[in-house]
Coordinates of C-alpha atoms and ligand atoms in Angstrom, one line a residue:
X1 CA -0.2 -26.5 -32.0
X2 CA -3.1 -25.8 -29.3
X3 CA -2.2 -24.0 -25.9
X4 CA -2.6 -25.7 -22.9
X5 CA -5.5 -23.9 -21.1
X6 CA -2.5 -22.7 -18.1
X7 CA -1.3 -21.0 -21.3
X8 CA -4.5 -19.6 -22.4
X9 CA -4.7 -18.5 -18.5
X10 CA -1.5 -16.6 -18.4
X11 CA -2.2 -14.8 -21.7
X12 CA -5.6 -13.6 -21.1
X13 CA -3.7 -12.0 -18.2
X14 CA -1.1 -9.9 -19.9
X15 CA -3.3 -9.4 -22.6
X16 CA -6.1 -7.9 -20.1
X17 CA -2.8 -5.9 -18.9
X18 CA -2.2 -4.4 -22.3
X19 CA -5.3 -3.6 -23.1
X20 CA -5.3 -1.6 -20.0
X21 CA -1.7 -0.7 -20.2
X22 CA -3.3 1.6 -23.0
X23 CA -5.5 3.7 -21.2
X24 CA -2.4 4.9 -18.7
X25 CA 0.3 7.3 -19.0
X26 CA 3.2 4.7 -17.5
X27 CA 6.2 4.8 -19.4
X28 CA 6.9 1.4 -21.6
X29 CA 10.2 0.4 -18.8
X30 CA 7.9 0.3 -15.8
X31 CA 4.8 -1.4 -17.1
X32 CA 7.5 -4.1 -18.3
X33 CA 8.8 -4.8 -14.8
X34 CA 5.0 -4.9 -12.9
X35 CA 4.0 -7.4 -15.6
X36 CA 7.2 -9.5 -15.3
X37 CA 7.4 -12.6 -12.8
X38 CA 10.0 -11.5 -10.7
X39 CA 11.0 -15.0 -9.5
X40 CA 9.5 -18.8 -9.4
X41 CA 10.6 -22.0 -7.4
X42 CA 10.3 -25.3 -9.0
X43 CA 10.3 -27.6 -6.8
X44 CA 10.4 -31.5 -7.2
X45 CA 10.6 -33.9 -4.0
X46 CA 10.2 -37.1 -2.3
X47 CA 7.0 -38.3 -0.2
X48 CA 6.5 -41.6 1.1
X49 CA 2.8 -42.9 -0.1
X50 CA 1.7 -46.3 0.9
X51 CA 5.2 -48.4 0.3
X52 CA 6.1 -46.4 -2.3
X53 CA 7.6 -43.0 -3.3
X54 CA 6.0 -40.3 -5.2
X55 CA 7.9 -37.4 -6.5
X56 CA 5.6 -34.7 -6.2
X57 CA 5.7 -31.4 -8.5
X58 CA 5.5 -28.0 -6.5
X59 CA 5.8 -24.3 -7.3
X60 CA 6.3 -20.7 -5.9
X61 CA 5.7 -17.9 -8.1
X62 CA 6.5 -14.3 -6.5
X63 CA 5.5 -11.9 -9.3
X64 CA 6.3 -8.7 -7.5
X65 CA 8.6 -7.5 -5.0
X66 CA 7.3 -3.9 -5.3
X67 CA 5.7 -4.2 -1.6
X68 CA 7.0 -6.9 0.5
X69 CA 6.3 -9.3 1.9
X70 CA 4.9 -11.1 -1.1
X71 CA 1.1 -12.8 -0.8
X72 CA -0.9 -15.1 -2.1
X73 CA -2.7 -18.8 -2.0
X74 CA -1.6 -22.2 -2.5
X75 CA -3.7 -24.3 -4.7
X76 CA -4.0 -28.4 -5.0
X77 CA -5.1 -29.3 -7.8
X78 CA -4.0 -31.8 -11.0
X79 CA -3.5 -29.2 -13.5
X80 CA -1.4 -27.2 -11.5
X81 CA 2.0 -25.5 -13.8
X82 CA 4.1 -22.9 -14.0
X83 CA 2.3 -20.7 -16.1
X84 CA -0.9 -21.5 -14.0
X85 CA 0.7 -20.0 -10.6
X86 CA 2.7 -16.8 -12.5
X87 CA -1.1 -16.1 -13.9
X88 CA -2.5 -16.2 -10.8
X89 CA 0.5 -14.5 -9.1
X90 CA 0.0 -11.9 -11.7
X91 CA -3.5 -11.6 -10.2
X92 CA -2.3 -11.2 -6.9
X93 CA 0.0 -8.5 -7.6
X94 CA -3.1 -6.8 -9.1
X95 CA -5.7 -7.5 -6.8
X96 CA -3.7 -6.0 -3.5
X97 CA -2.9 -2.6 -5.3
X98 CA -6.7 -2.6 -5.6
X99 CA -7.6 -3.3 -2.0
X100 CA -4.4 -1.6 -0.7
X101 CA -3.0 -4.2 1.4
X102 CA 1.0 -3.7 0.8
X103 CA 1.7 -6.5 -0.6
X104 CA 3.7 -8.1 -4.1
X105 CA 1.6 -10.8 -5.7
X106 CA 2.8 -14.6 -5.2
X107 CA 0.7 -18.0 -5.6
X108 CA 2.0 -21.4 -5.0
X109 CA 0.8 -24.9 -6.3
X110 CA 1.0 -28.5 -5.5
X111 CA 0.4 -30.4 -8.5
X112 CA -1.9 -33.1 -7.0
X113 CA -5.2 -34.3 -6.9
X114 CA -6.1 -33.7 -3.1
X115 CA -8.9 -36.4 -3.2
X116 CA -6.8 -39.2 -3.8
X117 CA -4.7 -38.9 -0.5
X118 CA -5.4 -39.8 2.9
X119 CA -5.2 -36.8 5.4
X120 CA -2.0 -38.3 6.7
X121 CA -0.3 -38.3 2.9
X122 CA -1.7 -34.4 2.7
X123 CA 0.0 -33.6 6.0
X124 CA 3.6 -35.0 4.8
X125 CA 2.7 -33.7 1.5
X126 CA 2.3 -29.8 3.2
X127 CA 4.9 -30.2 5.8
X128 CA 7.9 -31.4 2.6
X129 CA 6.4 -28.6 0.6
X130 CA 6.9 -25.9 3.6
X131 CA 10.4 -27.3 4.3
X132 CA 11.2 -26.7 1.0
X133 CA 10.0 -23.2 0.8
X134 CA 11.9 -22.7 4.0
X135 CA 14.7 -23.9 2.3
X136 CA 15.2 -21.7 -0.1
X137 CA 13.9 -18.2 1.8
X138 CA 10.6 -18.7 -0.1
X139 CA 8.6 -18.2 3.2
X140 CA 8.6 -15.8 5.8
X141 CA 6.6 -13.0 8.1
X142 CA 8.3 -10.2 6.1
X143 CA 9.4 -12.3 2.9
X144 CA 6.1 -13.9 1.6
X145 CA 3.0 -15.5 3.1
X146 CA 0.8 -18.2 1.8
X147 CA -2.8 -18.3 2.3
X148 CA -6.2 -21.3 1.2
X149 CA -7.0 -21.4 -2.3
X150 CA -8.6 -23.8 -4.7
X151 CA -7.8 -27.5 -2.7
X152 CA -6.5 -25.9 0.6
X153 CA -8.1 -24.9 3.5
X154 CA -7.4 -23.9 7.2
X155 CA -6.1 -27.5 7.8
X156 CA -3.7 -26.6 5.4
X157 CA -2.5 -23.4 7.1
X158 CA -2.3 -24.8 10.5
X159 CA 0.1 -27.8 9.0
X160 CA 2.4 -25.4 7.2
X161 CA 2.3 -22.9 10.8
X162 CA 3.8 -25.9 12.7
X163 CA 6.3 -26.8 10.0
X164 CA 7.6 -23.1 9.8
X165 CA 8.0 -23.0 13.7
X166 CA 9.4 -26.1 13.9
X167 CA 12.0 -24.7 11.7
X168 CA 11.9 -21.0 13.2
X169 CA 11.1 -21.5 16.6
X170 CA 12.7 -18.5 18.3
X171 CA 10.8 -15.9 15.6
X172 CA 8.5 -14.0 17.7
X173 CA 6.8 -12.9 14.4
X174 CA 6.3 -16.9 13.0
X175 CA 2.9 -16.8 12.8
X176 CA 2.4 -14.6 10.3
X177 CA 4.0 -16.5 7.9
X178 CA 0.9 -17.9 6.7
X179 CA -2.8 -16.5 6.8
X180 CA -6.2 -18.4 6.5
X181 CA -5.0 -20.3 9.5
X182 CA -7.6 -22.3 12.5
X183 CA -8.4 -19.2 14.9
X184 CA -7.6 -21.4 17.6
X185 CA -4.0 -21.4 15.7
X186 CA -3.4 -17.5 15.7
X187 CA -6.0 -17.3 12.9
X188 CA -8.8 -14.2 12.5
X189 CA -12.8 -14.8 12.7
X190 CA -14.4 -13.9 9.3
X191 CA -11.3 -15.3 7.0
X192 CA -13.2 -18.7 6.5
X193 CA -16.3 -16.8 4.8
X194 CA -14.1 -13.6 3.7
X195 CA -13.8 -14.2 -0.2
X196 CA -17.9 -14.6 -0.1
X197 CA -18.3 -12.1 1.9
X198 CA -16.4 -9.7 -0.2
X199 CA -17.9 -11.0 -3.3
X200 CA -21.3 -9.8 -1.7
X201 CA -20.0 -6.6 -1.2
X202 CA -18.5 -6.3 -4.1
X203 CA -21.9 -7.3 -6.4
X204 CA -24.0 -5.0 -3.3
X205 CA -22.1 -2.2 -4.6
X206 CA -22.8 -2.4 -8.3
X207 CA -26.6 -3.3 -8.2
X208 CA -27.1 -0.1 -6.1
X209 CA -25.3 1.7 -8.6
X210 CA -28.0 3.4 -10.9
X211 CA -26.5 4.0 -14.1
X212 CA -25.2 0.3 -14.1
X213 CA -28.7 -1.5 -13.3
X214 CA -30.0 1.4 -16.1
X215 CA -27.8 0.0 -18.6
X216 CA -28.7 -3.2 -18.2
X217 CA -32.4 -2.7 -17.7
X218 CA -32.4 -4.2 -14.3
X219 CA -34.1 -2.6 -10.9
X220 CA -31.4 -1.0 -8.4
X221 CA -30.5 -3.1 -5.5
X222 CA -29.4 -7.0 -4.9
X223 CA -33.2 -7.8 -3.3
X224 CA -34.4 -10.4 -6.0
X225 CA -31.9 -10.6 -8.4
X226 CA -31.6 -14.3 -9.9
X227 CA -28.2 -15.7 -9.5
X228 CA -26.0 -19.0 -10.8
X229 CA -23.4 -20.4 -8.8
X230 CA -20.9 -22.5 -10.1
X231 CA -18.3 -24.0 -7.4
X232 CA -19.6 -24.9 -4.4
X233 CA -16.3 -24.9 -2.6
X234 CA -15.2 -22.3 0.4
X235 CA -15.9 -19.4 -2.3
X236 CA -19.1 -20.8 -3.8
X237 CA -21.2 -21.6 -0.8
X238 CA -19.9 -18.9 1.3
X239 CA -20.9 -16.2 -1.4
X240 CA -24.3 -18.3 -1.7
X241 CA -25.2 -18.0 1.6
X242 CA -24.4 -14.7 2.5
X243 CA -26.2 -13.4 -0.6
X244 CA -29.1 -15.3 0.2
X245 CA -29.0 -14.2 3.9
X246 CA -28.5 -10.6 3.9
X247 CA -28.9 -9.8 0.1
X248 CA -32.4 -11.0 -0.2
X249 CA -31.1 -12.7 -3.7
X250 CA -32.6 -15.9 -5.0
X251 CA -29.9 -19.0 -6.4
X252 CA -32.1 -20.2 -9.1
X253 CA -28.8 -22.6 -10.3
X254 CA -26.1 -24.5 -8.7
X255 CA -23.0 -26.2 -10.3
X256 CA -20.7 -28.4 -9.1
X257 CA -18.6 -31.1 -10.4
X258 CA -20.9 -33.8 -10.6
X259 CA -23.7 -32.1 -12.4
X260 CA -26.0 -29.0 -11.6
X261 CA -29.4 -28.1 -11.0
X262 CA -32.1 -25.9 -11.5
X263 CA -35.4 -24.2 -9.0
X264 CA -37.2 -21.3 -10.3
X265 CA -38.4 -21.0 -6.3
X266 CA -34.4 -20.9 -5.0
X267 CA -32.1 -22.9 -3.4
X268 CA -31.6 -23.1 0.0
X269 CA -27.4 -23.2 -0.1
X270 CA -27.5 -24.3 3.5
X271 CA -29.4 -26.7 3.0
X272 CA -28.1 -27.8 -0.4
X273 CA -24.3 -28.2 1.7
X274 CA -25.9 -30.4 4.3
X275 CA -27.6 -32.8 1.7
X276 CA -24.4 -33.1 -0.4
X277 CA -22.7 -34.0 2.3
X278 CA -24.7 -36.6 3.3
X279 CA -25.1 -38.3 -0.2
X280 CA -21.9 -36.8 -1.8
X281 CA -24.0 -35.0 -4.7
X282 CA -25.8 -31.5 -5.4
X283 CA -28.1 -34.3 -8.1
X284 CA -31.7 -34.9 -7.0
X285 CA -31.8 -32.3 -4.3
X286 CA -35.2 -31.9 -3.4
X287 CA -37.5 -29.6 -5.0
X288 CA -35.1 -28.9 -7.9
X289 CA -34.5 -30.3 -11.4
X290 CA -31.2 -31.9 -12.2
X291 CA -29.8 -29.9 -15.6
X292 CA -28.2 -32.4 -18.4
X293 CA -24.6 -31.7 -17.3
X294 CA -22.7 -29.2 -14.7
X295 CA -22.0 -27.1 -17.9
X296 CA -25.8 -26.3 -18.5
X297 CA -26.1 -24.2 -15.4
X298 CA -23.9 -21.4 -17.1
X299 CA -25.8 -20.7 -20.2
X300 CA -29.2 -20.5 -18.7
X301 CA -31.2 -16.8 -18.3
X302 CA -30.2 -14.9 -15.1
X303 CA -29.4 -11.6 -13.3
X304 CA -25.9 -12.3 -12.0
X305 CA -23.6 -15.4 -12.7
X306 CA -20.9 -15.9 -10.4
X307 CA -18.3 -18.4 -11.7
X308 CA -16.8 -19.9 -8.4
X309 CA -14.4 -22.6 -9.2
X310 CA -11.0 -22.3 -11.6
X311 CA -9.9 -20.7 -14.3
X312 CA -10.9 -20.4 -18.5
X313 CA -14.8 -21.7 -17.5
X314 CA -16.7 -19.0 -19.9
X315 CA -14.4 -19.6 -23.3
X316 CA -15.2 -17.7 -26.8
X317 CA -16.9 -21.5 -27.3
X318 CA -19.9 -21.4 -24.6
X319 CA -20.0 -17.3 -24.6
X320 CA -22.1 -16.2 -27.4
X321 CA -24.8 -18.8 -24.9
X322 CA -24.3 -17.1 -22.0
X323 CA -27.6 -15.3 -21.6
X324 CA -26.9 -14.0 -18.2
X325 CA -26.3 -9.5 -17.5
X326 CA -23.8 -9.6 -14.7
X327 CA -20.6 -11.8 -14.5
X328 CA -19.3 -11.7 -10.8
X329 CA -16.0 -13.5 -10.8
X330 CA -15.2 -14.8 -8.0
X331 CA -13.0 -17.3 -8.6
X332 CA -9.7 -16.5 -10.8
X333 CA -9.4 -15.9 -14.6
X334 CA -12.7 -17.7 -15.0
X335 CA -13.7 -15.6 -18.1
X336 CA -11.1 -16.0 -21.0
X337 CA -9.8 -12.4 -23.2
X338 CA -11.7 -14.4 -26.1
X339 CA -14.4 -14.3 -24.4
X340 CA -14.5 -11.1 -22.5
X341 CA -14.2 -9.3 -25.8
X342 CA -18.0 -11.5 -27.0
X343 CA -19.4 -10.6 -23.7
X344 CA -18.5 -7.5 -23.7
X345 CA -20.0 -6.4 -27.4
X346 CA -23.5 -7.8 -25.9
X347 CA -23.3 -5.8 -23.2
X348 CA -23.0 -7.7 -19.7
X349 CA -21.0 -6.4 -17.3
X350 CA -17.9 -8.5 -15.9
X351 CA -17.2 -7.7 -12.6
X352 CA -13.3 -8.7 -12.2
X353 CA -11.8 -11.3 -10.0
X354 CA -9.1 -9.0 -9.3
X355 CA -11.3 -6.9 -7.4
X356 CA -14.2 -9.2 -6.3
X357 CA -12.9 -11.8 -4.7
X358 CA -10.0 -9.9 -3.2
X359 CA -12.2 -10.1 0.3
X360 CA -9.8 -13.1 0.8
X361 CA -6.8 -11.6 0.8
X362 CA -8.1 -8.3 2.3
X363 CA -8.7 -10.5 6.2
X364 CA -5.8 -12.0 5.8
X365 CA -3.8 -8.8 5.8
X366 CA -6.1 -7.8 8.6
X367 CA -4.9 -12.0 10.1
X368 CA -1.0 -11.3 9.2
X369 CA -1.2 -7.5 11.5
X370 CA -2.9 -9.1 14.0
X371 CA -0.2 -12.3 14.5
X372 CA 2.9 -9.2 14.0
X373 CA 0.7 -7.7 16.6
X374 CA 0.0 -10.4 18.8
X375 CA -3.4 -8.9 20.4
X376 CA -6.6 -9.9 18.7
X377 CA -9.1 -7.0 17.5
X378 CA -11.2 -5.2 19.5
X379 CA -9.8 -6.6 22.8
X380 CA -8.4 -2.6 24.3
X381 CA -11.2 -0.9 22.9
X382 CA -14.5 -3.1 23.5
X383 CA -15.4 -2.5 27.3
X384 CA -14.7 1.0 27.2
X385 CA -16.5 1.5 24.1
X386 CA -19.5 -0.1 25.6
X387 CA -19.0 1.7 28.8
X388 CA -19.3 4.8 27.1
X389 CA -21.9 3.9 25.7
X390 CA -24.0 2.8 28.0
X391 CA -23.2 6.2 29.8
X392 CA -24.7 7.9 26.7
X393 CA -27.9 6.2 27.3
X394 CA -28.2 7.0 30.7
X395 CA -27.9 10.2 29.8
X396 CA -30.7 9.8 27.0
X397 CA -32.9 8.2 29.7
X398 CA -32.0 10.8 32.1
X399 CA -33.1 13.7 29.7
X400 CA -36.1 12.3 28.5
X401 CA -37.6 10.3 31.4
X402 CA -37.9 7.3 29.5
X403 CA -36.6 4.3 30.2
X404 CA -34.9 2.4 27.4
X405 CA -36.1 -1.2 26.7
X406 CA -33.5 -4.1 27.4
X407 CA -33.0 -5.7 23.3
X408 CA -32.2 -2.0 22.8
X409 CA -30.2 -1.2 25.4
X410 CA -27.7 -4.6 25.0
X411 CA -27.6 -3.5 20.7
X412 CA -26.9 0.0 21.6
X413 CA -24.4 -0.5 24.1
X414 CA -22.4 -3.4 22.5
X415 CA -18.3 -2.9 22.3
X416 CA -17.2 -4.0 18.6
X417 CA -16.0 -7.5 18.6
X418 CA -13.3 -8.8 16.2
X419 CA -15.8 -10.7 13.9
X420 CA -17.7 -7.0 13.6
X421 CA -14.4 -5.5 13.1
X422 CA -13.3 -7.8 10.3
X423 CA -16.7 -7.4 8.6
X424 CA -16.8 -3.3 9.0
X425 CA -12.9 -3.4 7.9
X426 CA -14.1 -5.8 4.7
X427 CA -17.1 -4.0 4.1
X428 CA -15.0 -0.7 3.7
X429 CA -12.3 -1.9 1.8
X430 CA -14.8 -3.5 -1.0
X431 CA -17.0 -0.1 -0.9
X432 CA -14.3 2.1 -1.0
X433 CA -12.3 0.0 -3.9
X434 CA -15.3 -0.6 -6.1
X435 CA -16.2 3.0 -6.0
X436 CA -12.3 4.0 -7.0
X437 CA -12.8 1.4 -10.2
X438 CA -16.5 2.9 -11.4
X439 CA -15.1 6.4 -11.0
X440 CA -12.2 5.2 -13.3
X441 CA -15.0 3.6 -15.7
X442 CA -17.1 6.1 -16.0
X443 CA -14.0 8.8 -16.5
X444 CA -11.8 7.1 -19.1
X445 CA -12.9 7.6 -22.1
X446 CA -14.3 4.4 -24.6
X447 CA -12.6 2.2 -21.6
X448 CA -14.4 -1.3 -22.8
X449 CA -15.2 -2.4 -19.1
X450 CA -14.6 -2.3 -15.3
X451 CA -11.4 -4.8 -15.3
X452 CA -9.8 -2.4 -17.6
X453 CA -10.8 0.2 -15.1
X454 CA -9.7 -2.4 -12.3
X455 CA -6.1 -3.0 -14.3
X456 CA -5.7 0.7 -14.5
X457 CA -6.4 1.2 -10.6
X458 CA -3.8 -1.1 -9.8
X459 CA -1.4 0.0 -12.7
X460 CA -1.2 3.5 -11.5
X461 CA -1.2 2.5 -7.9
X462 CA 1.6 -0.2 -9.0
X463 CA 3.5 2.1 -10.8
X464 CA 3.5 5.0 -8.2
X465 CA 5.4 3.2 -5.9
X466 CA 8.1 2.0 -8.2
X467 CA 8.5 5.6 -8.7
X468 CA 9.2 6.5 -5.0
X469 CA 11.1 3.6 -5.0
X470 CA 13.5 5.0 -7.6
X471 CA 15.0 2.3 -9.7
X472 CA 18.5 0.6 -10.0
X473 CA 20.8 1.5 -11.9
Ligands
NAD501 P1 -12.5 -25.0 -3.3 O1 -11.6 -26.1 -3.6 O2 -12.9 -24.8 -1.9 O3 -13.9 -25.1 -4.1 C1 -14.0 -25.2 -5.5 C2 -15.2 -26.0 -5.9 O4 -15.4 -25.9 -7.3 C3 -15.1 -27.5 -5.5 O5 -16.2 -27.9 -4.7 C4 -15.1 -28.2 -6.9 O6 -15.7 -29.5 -6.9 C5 -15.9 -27.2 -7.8 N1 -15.6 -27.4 -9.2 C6 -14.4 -27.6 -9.8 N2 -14.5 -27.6 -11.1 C7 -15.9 -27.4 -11.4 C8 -16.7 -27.3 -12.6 N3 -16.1 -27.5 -13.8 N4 -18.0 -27.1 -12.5 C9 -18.6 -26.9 -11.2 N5 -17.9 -27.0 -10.1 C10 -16.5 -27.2 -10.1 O7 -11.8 -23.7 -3.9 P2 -12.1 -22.2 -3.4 O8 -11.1 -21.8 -2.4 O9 -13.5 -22.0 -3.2 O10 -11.6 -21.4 -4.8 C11 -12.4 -21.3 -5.9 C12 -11.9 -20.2 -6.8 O11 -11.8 -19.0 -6.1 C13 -10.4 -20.4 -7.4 O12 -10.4 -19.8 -8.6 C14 -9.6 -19.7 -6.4 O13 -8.3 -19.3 -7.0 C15 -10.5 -18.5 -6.1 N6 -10.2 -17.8 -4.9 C16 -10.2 -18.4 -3.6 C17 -9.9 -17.7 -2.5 C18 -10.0 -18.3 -1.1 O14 -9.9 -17.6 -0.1 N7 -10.2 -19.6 -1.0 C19 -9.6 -16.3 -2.5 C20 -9.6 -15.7 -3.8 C21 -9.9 -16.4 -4.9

């Protein structure tokens, strides 16, 4: 019998953590419990659609209570099952050990296709899945938070926010119960575009690492590189974007779901979003070549191709084609263990989703301290910082009888606002983790690639704690 691809998804995990596993000291008991789904919901219930009634299928996986509360996305989507959330809970678990943000790993799904409901279904849809959670103690400030993923966005958020207070009015804490929500609805600047930002980061880091671009033949730096895009989603166009804008990059491909196409010149992602949403298709943008099929896109020569949409996309089927030298994944699992193995033998490197696109989760710790805080970033600080300032030029004037022009005097003098504070917290976080996983690459001996080095990161981290923890008898 064939696996299901869910299946495949979930094993390419745990074998990924094996393979790791290897390359640690962690005694056998302890790597059994972080791999181990600590606990899912199943969850069936009633929603009124039209004059009927649709029993809709729901899960909560938490995969690890090692930090609480637990964290992670909820994803709408068709193919939505139990192994696909503990795969991707797994990933969780993983991916905030990497980024330190003290969390356990958790992902929930609604097994629906979000395009065939009206926004009024969605909204009951949401609400009956958050009073379910509620329910059964599956959601909470200090138990475990929900956040966007594939299918969900900051309308999402907001709905499930008003559910949870409706329930829990008198917690002073309720709003962190979920992240990723509408800043007007106790959400953070910069979470919208965070998972693209980080993946810019992320891919920054490695193409100004020298020995990397050596091996793969490639000039240092992101300036020029040729990139794919496949998703075109929150992930997709916000890694496009920023890449284009501040990483000088060119998008020489784009993939979506109803086909993909091709520039040599680039592709304006901007403008790419505005014309799909004025005809409903990427097909027959101008000054571009549509490809035969969205599949196409993925096989053809590049510098960097990010995979931005679901799971078990690159398969031991299309990777022997794959002719690109950097795989940036940001969306989940999108690389299978067939195919890593291929990929790997001919040399490209695969940065791993469970540190690249961990930008997402990274704001929304920064969105969950600032609701338990209840002051948004930068607001003590920013006048007096910019009052100094502007007392240190004075003093710079002073000395050197010259006066200071006024573009330079408003840059220089500026207090940090949360948006820059988000991005400098982001920026750190990706710099500081990529640097901890190339150190762990470049020091483990025969290691086959970075998420190995990535897994072992978070293994040790992981594993660290369950020791301080002590365990149970
Ligand atoms: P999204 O729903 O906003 O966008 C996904 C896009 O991919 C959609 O436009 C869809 O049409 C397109 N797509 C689906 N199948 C495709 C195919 N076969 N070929 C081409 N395009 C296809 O979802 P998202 O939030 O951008 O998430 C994308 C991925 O990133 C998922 O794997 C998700 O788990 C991961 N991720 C998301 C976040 C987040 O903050 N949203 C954080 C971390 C990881």
């Amino acid at each position: 019998m064939t696996k299901s691809s869910n299946a495949t998804f979930l094993d390419s995990v745990n074998r990924n953590f094996d393979r790791a596993a290897a390359y640690t000291e962690i005694p056998q008991g302890i790597l059994q419990q972080i791999k181990a789904c600590n606990a899912v919901y199943e969850i069936r219930f009633p929603v009124r659609i039209g004059d009927k009634i649709e029993v809709i299928e729901a899960y909560r996986a938490q995969h690890s209570h090692h930090r609480m509360p637990t964290k992670g996305g909820i994803r709408y989507n068709e193919n939505v099952d139990k192994e696909e959330v503990e795969a991707l809970a797994a990933l969780m678990t993983y991916k905030c050990a990497i980024v330190d943000v003290p969390f356990g790993g958790a992902k929930g799904g609604v097994k629906i296709n979000p395009k065939e409901y009206t926004e009024d279904q969605l909204e009951r849809i949401t609400r009956r899945y958050t009073t379910e959670l509620i329910r059964k103690n599956f959601i909470g400030p200090g138990i475990d938070v929900p956040a966007p993923d594939y299918g969900t966005g900051p309308r999402e958020m907001a709905w499930i926010y008003d559910t949870y207070l409706t329930f829990k009015g008198g917690d002073i804490d309720a709003a962190g119960c979920v992240t990723g929500k509408p800043v007007s609805q106790n959400g953070i600047r910069g979470r919208n575009e965070a998972t693209g930002r980080g993946v810019f980061y992320g891919l920054r880091e490695l193409c100004d690492t020298g020995d990397a671009m050596k091996k793969l033949g490639l000039e240092k730096g992101l300036k020029g590189k040729k990139v794919v895009i496949q998703g075109l989603g929150n992930v997709g166009s916000f890694t496009g974007s920023i890449m284009q804008n501040e990483g000088d990059i060119t998008i020489i491909a784009v993939s979506e779901y109803e086909g993909s196409i091709y520039s040599d010149k680039g592709i304006h992602i901007e403008e790419l979003m505005a014309y799909r949403k004025n005809t409903g298709s990427i097909l027959g943008f101008p000054g571009t070549t549509n490809l035969p099929n969205k599949e196409a896109a993925l096989e053809l020569e590049c510098d960097i191709l990010i995979p931005a949409a679901l799971e078990n996309q690159i398969t031991a089927d299309n990777a022997p084609r794959i002719k690109a030298k950097i795989i940036g994944e940001a969306a989940n699992g999108p690389v299978t263990a067939d195919a890593e193995a291929m990929l790997n033998k001919a040399g490209i490197i695969i940065v791993p989703d469970m540190f690249l696109n961990a930008g997402g989760v990274t704001v929304s710790y920064f969105e969950w301290l600032k609701n338990l805080s209840h002051m948004r970033f930068g607001r003590m600080e920013k006048r007096f910082d910019s009052n100094t300032y502007s007392n240190f030029v004075g003093l710079i004037e002073k000395m050197t009888a010259k006066q200071i022009g006024d573009r330079e005097r408003e840059f220089l003098t500026r207090g940090a606002d949360e948006i820059d504070l988000v991005r400098s917290g982001l920026e750190e976080t990706m710099v500081t983790s990529f640097q901890q996983i190339w150190e762990t690459y470049k020091t483990k001996k025969d290691i086959d690639g970075l998420r190995s080095a990535a897994f072992v990161c978070a293994l040790e981290k992981i594993s660290n704690d369950y020791s301080s923890l002590g365990i149970f008898p």
